[in-house]
PDB file of C-alpha atoms in Angstrom:
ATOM      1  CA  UNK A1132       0.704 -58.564 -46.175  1.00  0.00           C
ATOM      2  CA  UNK A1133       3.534 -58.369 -43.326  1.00  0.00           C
ATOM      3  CA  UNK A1134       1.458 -59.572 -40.363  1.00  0.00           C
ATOM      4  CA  UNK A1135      -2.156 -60.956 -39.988  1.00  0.00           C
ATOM      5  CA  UNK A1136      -4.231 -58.609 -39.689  1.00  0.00           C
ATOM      6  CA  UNK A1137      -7.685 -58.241 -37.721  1.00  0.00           C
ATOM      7  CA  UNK A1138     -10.198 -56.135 -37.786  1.00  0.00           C
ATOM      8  CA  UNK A1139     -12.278 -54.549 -36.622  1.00  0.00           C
ATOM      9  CA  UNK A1140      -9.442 -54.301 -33.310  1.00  0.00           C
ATOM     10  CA  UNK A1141     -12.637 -53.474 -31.103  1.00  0.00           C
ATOM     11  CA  UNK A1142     -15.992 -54.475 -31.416  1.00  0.00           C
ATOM     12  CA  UNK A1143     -19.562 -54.082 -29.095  1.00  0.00           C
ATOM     13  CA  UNK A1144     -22.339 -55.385 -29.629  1.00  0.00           C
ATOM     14  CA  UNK A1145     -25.838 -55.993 -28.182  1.00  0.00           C
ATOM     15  CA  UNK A1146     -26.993 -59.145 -26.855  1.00  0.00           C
ATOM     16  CA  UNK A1147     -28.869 -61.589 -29.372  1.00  0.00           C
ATOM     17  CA  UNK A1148     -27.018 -59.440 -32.498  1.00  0.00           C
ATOM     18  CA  UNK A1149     -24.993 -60.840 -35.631  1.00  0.00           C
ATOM     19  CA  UNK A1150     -21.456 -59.863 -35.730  1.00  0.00           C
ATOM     20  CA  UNK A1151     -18.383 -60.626 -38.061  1.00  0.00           C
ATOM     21  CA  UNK A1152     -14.915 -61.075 -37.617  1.00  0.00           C
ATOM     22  CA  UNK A1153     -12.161 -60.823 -40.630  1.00  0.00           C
ATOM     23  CA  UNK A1154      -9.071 -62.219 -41.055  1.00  0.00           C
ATOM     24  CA  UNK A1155      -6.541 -61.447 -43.392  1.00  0.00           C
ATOM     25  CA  UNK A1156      -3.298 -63.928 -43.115  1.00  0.00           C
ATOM     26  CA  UNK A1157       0.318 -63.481 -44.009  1.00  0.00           C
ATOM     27  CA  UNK A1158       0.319 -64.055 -47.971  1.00  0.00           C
ATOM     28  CA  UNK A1159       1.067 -67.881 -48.739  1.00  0.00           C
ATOM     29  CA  UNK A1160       0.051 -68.754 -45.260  1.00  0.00           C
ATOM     30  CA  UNK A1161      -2.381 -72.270 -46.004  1.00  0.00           C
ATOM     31  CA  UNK A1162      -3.187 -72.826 -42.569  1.00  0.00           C
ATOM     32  CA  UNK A1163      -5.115 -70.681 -40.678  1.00  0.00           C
ATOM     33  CA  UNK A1164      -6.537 -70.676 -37.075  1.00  0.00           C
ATOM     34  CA  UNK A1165      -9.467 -69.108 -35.117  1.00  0.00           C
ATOM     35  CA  UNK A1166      -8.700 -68.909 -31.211  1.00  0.00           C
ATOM     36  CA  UNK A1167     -10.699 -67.251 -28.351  1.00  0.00           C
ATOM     37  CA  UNK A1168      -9.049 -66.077 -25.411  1.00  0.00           C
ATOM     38  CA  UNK A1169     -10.547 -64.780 -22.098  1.00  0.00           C
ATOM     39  CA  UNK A1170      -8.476 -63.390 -19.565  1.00  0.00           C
ATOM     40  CA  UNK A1171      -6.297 -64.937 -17.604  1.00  0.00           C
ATOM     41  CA  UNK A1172      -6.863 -68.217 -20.235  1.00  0.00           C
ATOM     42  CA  UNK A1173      -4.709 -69.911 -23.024  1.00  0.00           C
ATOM     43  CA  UNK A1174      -6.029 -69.367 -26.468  1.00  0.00           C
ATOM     44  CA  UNK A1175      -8.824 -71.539 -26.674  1.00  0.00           C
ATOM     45  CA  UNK A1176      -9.002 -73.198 -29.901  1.00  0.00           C
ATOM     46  CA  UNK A1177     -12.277 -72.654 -32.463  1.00  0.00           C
ATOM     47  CA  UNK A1178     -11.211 -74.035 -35.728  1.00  0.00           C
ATOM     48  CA  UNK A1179      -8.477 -74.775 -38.463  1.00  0.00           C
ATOM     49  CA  UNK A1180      -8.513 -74.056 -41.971  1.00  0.00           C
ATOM     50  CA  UNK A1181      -6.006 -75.926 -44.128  1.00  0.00           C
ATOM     51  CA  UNK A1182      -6.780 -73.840 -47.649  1.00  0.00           C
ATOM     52  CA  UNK A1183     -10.415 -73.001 -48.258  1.00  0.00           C
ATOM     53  CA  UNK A1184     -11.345 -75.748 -46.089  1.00  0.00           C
ATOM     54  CA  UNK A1185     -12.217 -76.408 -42.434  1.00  0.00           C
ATOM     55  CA  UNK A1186      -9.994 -79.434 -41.453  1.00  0.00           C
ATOM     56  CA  UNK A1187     -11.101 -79.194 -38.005  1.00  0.00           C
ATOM     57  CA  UNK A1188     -14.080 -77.038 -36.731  1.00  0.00           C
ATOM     58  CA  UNK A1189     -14.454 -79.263 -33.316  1.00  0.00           C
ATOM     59  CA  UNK A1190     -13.543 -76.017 -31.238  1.00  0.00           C
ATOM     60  CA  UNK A1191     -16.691 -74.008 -32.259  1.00  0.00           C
ATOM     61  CA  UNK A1192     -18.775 -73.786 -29.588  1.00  0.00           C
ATOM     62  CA  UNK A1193     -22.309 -74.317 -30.817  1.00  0.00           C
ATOM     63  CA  UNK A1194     -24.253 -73.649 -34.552  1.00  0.00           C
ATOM     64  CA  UNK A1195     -24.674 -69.978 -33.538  1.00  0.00           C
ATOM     65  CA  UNK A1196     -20.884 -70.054 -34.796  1.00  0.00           C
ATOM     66  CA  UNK A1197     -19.791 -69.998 -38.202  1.00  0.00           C
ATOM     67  CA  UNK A1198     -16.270 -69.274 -40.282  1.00  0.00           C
ATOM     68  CA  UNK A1199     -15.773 -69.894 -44.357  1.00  0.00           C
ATOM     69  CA  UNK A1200     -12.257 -69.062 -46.093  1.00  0.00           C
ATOM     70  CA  UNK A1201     -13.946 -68.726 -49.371  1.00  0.00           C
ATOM     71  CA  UNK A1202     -10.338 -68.364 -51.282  1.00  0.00           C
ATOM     72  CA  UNK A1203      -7.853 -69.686 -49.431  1.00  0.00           C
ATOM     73  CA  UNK A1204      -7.059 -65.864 -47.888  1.00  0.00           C
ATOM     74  CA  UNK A1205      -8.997 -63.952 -45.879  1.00  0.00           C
ATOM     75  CA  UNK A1206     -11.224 -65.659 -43.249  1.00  0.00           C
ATOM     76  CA  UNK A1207     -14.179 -64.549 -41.613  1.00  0.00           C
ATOM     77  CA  UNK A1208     -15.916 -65.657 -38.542  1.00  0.00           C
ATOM     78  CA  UNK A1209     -19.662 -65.222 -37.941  1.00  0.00           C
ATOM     79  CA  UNK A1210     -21.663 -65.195 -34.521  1.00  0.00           C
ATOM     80  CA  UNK A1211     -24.640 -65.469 -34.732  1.00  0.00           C
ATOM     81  CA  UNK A1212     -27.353 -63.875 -31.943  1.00  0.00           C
ATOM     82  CA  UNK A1213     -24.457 -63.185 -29.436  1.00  0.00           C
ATOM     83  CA  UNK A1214     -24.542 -63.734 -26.075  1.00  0.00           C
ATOM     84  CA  UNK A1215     -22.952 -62.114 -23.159  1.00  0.00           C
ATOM     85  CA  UNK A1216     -20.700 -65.297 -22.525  1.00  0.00           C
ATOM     86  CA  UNK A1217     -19.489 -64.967 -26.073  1.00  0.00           C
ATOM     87  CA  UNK A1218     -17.566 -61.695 -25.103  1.00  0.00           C
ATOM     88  CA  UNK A1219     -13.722 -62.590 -25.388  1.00  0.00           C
ATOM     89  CA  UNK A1220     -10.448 -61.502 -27.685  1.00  0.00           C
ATOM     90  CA  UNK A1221     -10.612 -63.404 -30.733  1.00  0.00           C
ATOM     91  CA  UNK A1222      -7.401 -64.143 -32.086  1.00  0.00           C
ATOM     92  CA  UNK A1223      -6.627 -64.956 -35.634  1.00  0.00           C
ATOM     93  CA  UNK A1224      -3.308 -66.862 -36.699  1.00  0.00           C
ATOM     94  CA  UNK A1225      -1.517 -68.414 -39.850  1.00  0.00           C
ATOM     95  CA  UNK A1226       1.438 -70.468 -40.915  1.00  0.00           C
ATOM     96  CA  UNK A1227       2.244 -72.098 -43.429  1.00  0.00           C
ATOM     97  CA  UNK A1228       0.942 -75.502 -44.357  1.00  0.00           C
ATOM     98  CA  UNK A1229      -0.259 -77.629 -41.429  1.00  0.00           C
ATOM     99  CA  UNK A1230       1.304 -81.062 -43.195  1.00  0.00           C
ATOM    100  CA  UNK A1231       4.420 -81.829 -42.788  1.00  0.00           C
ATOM    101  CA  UNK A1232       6.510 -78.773 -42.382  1.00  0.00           C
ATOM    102  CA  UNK A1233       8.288 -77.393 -39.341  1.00  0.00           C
ATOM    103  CA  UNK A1234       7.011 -74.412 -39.874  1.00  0.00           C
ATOM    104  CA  UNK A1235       3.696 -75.243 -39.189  1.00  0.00           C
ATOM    105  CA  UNK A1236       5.028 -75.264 -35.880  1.00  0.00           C
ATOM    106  CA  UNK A1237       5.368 -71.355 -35.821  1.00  0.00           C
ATOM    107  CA  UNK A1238       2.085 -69.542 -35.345  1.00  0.00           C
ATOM    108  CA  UNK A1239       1.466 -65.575 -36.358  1.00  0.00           C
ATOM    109  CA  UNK A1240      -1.247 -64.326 -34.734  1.00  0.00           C
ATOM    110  CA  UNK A1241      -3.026 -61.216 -35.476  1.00  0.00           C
ATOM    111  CA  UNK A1242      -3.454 -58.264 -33.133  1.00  0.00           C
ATOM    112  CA  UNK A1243      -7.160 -60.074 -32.111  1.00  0.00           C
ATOM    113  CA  UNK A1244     -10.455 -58.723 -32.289  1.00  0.00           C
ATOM    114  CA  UNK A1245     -11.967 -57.807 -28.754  1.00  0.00           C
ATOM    115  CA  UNK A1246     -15.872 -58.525 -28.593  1.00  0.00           C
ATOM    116  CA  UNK A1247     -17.747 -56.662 -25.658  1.00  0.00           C
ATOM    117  CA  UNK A1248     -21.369 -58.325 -25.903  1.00  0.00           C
ATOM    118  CA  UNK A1249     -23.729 -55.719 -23.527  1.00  0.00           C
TER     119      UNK A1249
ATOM    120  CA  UNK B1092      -8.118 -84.920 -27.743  1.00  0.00           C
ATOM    121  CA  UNK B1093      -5.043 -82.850 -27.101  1.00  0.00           C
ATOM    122  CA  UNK B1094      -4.254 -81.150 -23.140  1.00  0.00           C
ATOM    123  CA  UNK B1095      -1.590 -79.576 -21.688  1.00  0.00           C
ATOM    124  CA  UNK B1096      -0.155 -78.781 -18.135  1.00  0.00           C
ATOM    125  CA  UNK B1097       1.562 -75.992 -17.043  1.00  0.00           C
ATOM    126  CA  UNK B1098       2.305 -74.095 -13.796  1.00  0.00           C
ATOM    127  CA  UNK B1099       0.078 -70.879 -13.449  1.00  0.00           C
ATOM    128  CA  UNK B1100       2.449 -68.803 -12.018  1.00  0.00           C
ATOM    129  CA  UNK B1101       5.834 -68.074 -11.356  1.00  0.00           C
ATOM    130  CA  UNK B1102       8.214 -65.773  -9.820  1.00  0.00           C
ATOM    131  CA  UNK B1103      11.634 -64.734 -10.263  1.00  0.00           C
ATOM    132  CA  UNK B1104      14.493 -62.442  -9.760  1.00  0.00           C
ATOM    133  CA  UNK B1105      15.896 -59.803 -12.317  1.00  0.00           C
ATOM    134  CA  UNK B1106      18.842 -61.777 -13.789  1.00  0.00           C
ATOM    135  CA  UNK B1107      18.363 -64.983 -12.240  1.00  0.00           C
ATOM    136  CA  UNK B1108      16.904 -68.337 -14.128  1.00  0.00           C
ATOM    137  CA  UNK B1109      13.410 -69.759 -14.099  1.00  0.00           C
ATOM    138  CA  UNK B1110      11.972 -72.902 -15.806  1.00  0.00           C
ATOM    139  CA  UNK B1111       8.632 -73.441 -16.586  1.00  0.00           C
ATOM    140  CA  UNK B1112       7.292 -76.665 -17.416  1.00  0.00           C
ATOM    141  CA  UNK B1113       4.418 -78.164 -19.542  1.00  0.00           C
ATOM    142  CA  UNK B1114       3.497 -81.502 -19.853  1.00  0.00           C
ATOM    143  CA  UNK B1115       1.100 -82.894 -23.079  1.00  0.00           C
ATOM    144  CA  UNK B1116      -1.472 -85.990 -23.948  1.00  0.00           C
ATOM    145  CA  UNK B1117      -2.071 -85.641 -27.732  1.00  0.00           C
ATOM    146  CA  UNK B1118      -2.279 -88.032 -30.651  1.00  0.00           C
ATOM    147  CA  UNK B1119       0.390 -88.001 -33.283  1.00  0.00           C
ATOM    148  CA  UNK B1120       2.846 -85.555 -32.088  1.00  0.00           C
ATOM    149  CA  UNK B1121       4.626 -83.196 -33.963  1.00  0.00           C
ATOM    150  CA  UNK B1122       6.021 -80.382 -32.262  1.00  0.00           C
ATOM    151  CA  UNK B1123       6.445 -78.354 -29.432  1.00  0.00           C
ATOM    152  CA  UNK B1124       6.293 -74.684 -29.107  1.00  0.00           C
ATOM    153  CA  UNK B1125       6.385 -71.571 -26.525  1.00  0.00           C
ATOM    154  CA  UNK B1126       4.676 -68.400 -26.835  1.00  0.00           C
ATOM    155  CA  UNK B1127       4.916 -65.191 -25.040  1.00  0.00           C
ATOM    156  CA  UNK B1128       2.100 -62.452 -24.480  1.00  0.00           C
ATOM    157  CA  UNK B1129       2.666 -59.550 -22.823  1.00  0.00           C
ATOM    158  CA  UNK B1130      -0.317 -58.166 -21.051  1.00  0.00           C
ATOM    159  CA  UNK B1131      -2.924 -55.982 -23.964  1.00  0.00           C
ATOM    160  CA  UNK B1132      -0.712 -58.318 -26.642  1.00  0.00           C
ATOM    161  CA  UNK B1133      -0.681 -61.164 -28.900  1.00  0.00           C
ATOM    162  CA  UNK B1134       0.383 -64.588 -28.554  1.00  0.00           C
ATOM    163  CA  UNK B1135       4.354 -63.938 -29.881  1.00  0.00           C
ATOM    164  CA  UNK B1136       6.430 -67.280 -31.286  1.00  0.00           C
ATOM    165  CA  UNK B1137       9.479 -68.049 -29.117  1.00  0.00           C
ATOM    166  CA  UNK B1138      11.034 -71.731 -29.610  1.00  0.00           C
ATOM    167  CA  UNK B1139       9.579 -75.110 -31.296  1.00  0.00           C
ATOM    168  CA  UNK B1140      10.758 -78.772 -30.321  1.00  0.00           C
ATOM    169  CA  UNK B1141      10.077 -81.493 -32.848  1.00  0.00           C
ATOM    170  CA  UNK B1142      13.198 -83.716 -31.550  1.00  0.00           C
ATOM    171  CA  UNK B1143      14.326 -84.360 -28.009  1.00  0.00           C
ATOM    172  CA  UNK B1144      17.003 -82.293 -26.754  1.00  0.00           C
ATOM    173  CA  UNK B1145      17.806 -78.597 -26.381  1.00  0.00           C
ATOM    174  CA  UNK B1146      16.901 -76.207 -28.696  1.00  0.00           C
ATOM    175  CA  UNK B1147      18.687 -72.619 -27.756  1.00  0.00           C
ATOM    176  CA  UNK B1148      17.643 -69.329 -28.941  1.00  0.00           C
ATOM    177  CA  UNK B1149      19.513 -66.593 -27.192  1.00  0.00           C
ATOM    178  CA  UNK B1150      18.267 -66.012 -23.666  1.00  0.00           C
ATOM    179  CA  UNK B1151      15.425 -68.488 -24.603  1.00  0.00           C
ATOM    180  CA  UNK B1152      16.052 -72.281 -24.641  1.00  0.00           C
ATOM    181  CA  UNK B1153      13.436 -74.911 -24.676  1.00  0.00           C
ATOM    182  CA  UNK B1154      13.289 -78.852 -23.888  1.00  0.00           C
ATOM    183  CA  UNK B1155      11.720 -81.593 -25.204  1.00  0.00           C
ATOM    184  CA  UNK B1156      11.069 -85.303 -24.155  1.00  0.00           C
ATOM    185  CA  UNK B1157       8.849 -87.114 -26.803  1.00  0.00           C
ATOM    186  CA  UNK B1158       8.770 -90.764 -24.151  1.00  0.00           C
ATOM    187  CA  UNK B1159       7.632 -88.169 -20.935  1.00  0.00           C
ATOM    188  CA  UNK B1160       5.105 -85.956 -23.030  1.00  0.00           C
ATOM    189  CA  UNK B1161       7.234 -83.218 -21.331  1.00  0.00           C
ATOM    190  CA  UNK B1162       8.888 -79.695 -21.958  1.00  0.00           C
ATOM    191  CA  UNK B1163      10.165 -76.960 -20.509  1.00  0.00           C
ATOM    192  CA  UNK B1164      11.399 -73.126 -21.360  1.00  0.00           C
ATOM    193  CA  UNK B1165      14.650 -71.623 -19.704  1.00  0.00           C
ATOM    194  CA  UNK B1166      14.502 -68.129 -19.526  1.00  0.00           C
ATOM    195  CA  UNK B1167      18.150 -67.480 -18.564  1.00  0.00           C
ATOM    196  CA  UNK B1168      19.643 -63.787 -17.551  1.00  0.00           C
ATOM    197  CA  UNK B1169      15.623 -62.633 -16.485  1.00  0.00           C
ATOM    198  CA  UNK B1170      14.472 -59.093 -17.614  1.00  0.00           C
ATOM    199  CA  UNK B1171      11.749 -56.927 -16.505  1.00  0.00           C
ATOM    200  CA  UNK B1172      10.476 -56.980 -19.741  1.00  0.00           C
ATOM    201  CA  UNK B1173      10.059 -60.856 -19.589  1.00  0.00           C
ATOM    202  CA  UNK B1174       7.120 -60.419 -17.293  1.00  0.00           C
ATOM    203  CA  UNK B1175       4.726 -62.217 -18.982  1.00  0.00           C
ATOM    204  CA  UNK B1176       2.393 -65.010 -19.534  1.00  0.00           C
ATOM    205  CA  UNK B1177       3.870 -67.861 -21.478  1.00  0.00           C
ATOM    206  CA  UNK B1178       2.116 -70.524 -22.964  1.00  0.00           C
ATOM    207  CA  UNK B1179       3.500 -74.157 -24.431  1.00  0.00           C
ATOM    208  CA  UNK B1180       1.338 -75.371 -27.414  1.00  0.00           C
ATOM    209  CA  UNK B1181       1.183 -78.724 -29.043  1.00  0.00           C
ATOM    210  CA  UNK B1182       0.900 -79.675 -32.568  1.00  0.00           C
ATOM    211  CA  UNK B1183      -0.815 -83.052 -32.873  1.00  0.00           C
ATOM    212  CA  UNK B1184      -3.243 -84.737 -35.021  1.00  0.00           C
ATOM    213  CA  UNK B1185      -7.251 -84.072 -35.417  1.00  0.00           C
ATOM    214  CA  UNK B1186      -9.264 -85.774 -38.255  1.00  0.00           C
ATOM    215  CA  UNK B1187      -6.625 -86.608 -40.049  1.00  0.00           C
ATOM    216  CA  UNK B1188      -4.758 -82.987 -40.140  1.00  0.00           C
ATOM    217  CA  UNK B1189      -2.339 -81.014 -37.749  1.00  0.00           C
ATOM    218  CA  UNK B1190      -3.734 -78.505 -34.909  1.00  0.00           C
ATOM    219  CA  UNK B1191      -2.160 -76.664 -32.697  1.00  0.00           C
ATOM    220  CA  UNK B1192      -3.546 -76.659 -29.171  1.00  0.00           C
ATOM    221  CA  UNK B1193      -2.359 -74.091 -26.215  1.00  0.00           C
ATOM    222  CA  UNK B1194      -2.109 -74.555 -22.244  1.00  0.00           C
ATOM    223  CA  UNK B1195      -4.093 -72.141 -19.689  1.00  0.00           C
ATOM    224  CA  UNK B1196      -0.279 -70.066 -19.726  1.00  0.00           C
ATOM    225  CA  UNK B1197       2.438 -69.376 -17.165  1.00  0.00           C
ATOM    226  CA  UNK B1198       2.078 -65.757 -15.673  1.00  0.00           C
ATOM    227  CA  UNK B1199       6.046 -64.985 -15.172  1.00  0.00           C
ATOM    228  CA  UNK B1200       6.987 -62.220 -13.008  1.00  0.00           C
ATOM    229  CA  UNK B1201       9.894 -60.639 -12.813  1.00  0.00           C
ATOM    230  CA  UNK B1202      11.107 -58.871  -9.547  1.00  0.00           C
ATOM    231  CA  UNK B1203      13.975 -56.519  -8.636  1.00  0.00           C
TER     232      UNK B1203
END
């Protein structure tokens, strides 16, 4: 597609639920990042996909957090039993490989999906 | 582990020049970059250093020193619409591939 897209834009939830985020990148994008931003922060960083696999998942906060990139495409990120401190905008961006290319350098990020966990 | 340092907050004048810095610690360096959000908005790509020196992109130009772990963003000829939060992000190295890591952000605003 044009941009990376997000959905859903909005999503809340009760405490101790399951929810899931999707992804969809720019089209030949390899690299993809998960980022969660509360306000007033920096985009806090959850995990890197380079392809279909997680080259770095050291951001994820604890096991009740999950994301797969089955195809190399669309990426989805799983919560598991949410809590209230889990309520933040998660943002999604891609580029193209993260090797060595400058244009790894140059992030698009998606619109972001805002989780309200009651 | 990859951090970065930036002022929280800055003020400026409509037209004037502001500077906001951002120093790094990160292993394996590779780049440099700036983003802008506007309050509501995504993270939007401005300017990437990989080399020291200038790199100039209209109003927007942006620094790099690879021996200070420092940077900086010139925002010349300031805007009202530049009021926002700007954030430097590093690319570096993490088990063996390339993430990108972002500072807390630099709240700009821009006053008559």
């Amino acid at each position: 597609g044009a941009g990376v897209s997000q959905t859903p834009s909005n999503k809340v939830t009760e405490k101790g639920k399951y929810v899931e985020l999707r992804c969809d990148p720019i089209s030949g994008h390899t690299a993809l990042y998960w980022y969660r931003q509360s306000l007033g922060q920096g985009p806090e960083f959850l995990i890197y996909f380079q392809g279909t696999g997680a080259a770095d998942d050291s951001g994820l906060p604890n096991d009740r957090f999950f994301a797969v990139r089955p195809e190399g495409s669309v990426s989805t990120l799983k919560i598991q039993r949410t809590e209230r401190g889990d309520s933040a905008v998660y943002l999604c961006a891609s580029s193209v490989s993260g090797r060595q290319s400058s244009g790894a350098n140059v992030l698009t990020f998606g619109a972001g999906s805002r989780l309200t966990v009651l | 582990g990859q951090s970065l340092e930036q002022p929280s907050e800055v003020t400026a004048v409509e037209g004037a020049i502001v500077q906001i810095n951002c120093t790094y610690q990160t292993s394996g360096f590779y780049g440099l970059s700036w983003y802008q959000q506007h309050d509501g908005g995504a993270p939007t790509f401005l300017s990437y250093n990989a080399l020291d020196g200038l790199e100039e992109t209209g109003r927007f130009s942006s620094f790099l020193s690879r021996s200070d772990s420092y940077g900086y963003l010139l925002l010349q000829e300031l805007q009202m619409k530049d009021s926002a939060s700007y954030f430097c992000a590093v690319r570096g190295l993490s088990g063996g591939y390339q993430k990108v890591t972002f500072g807390t952000g630099t709240k700009l605003q821009v006053i008559p």
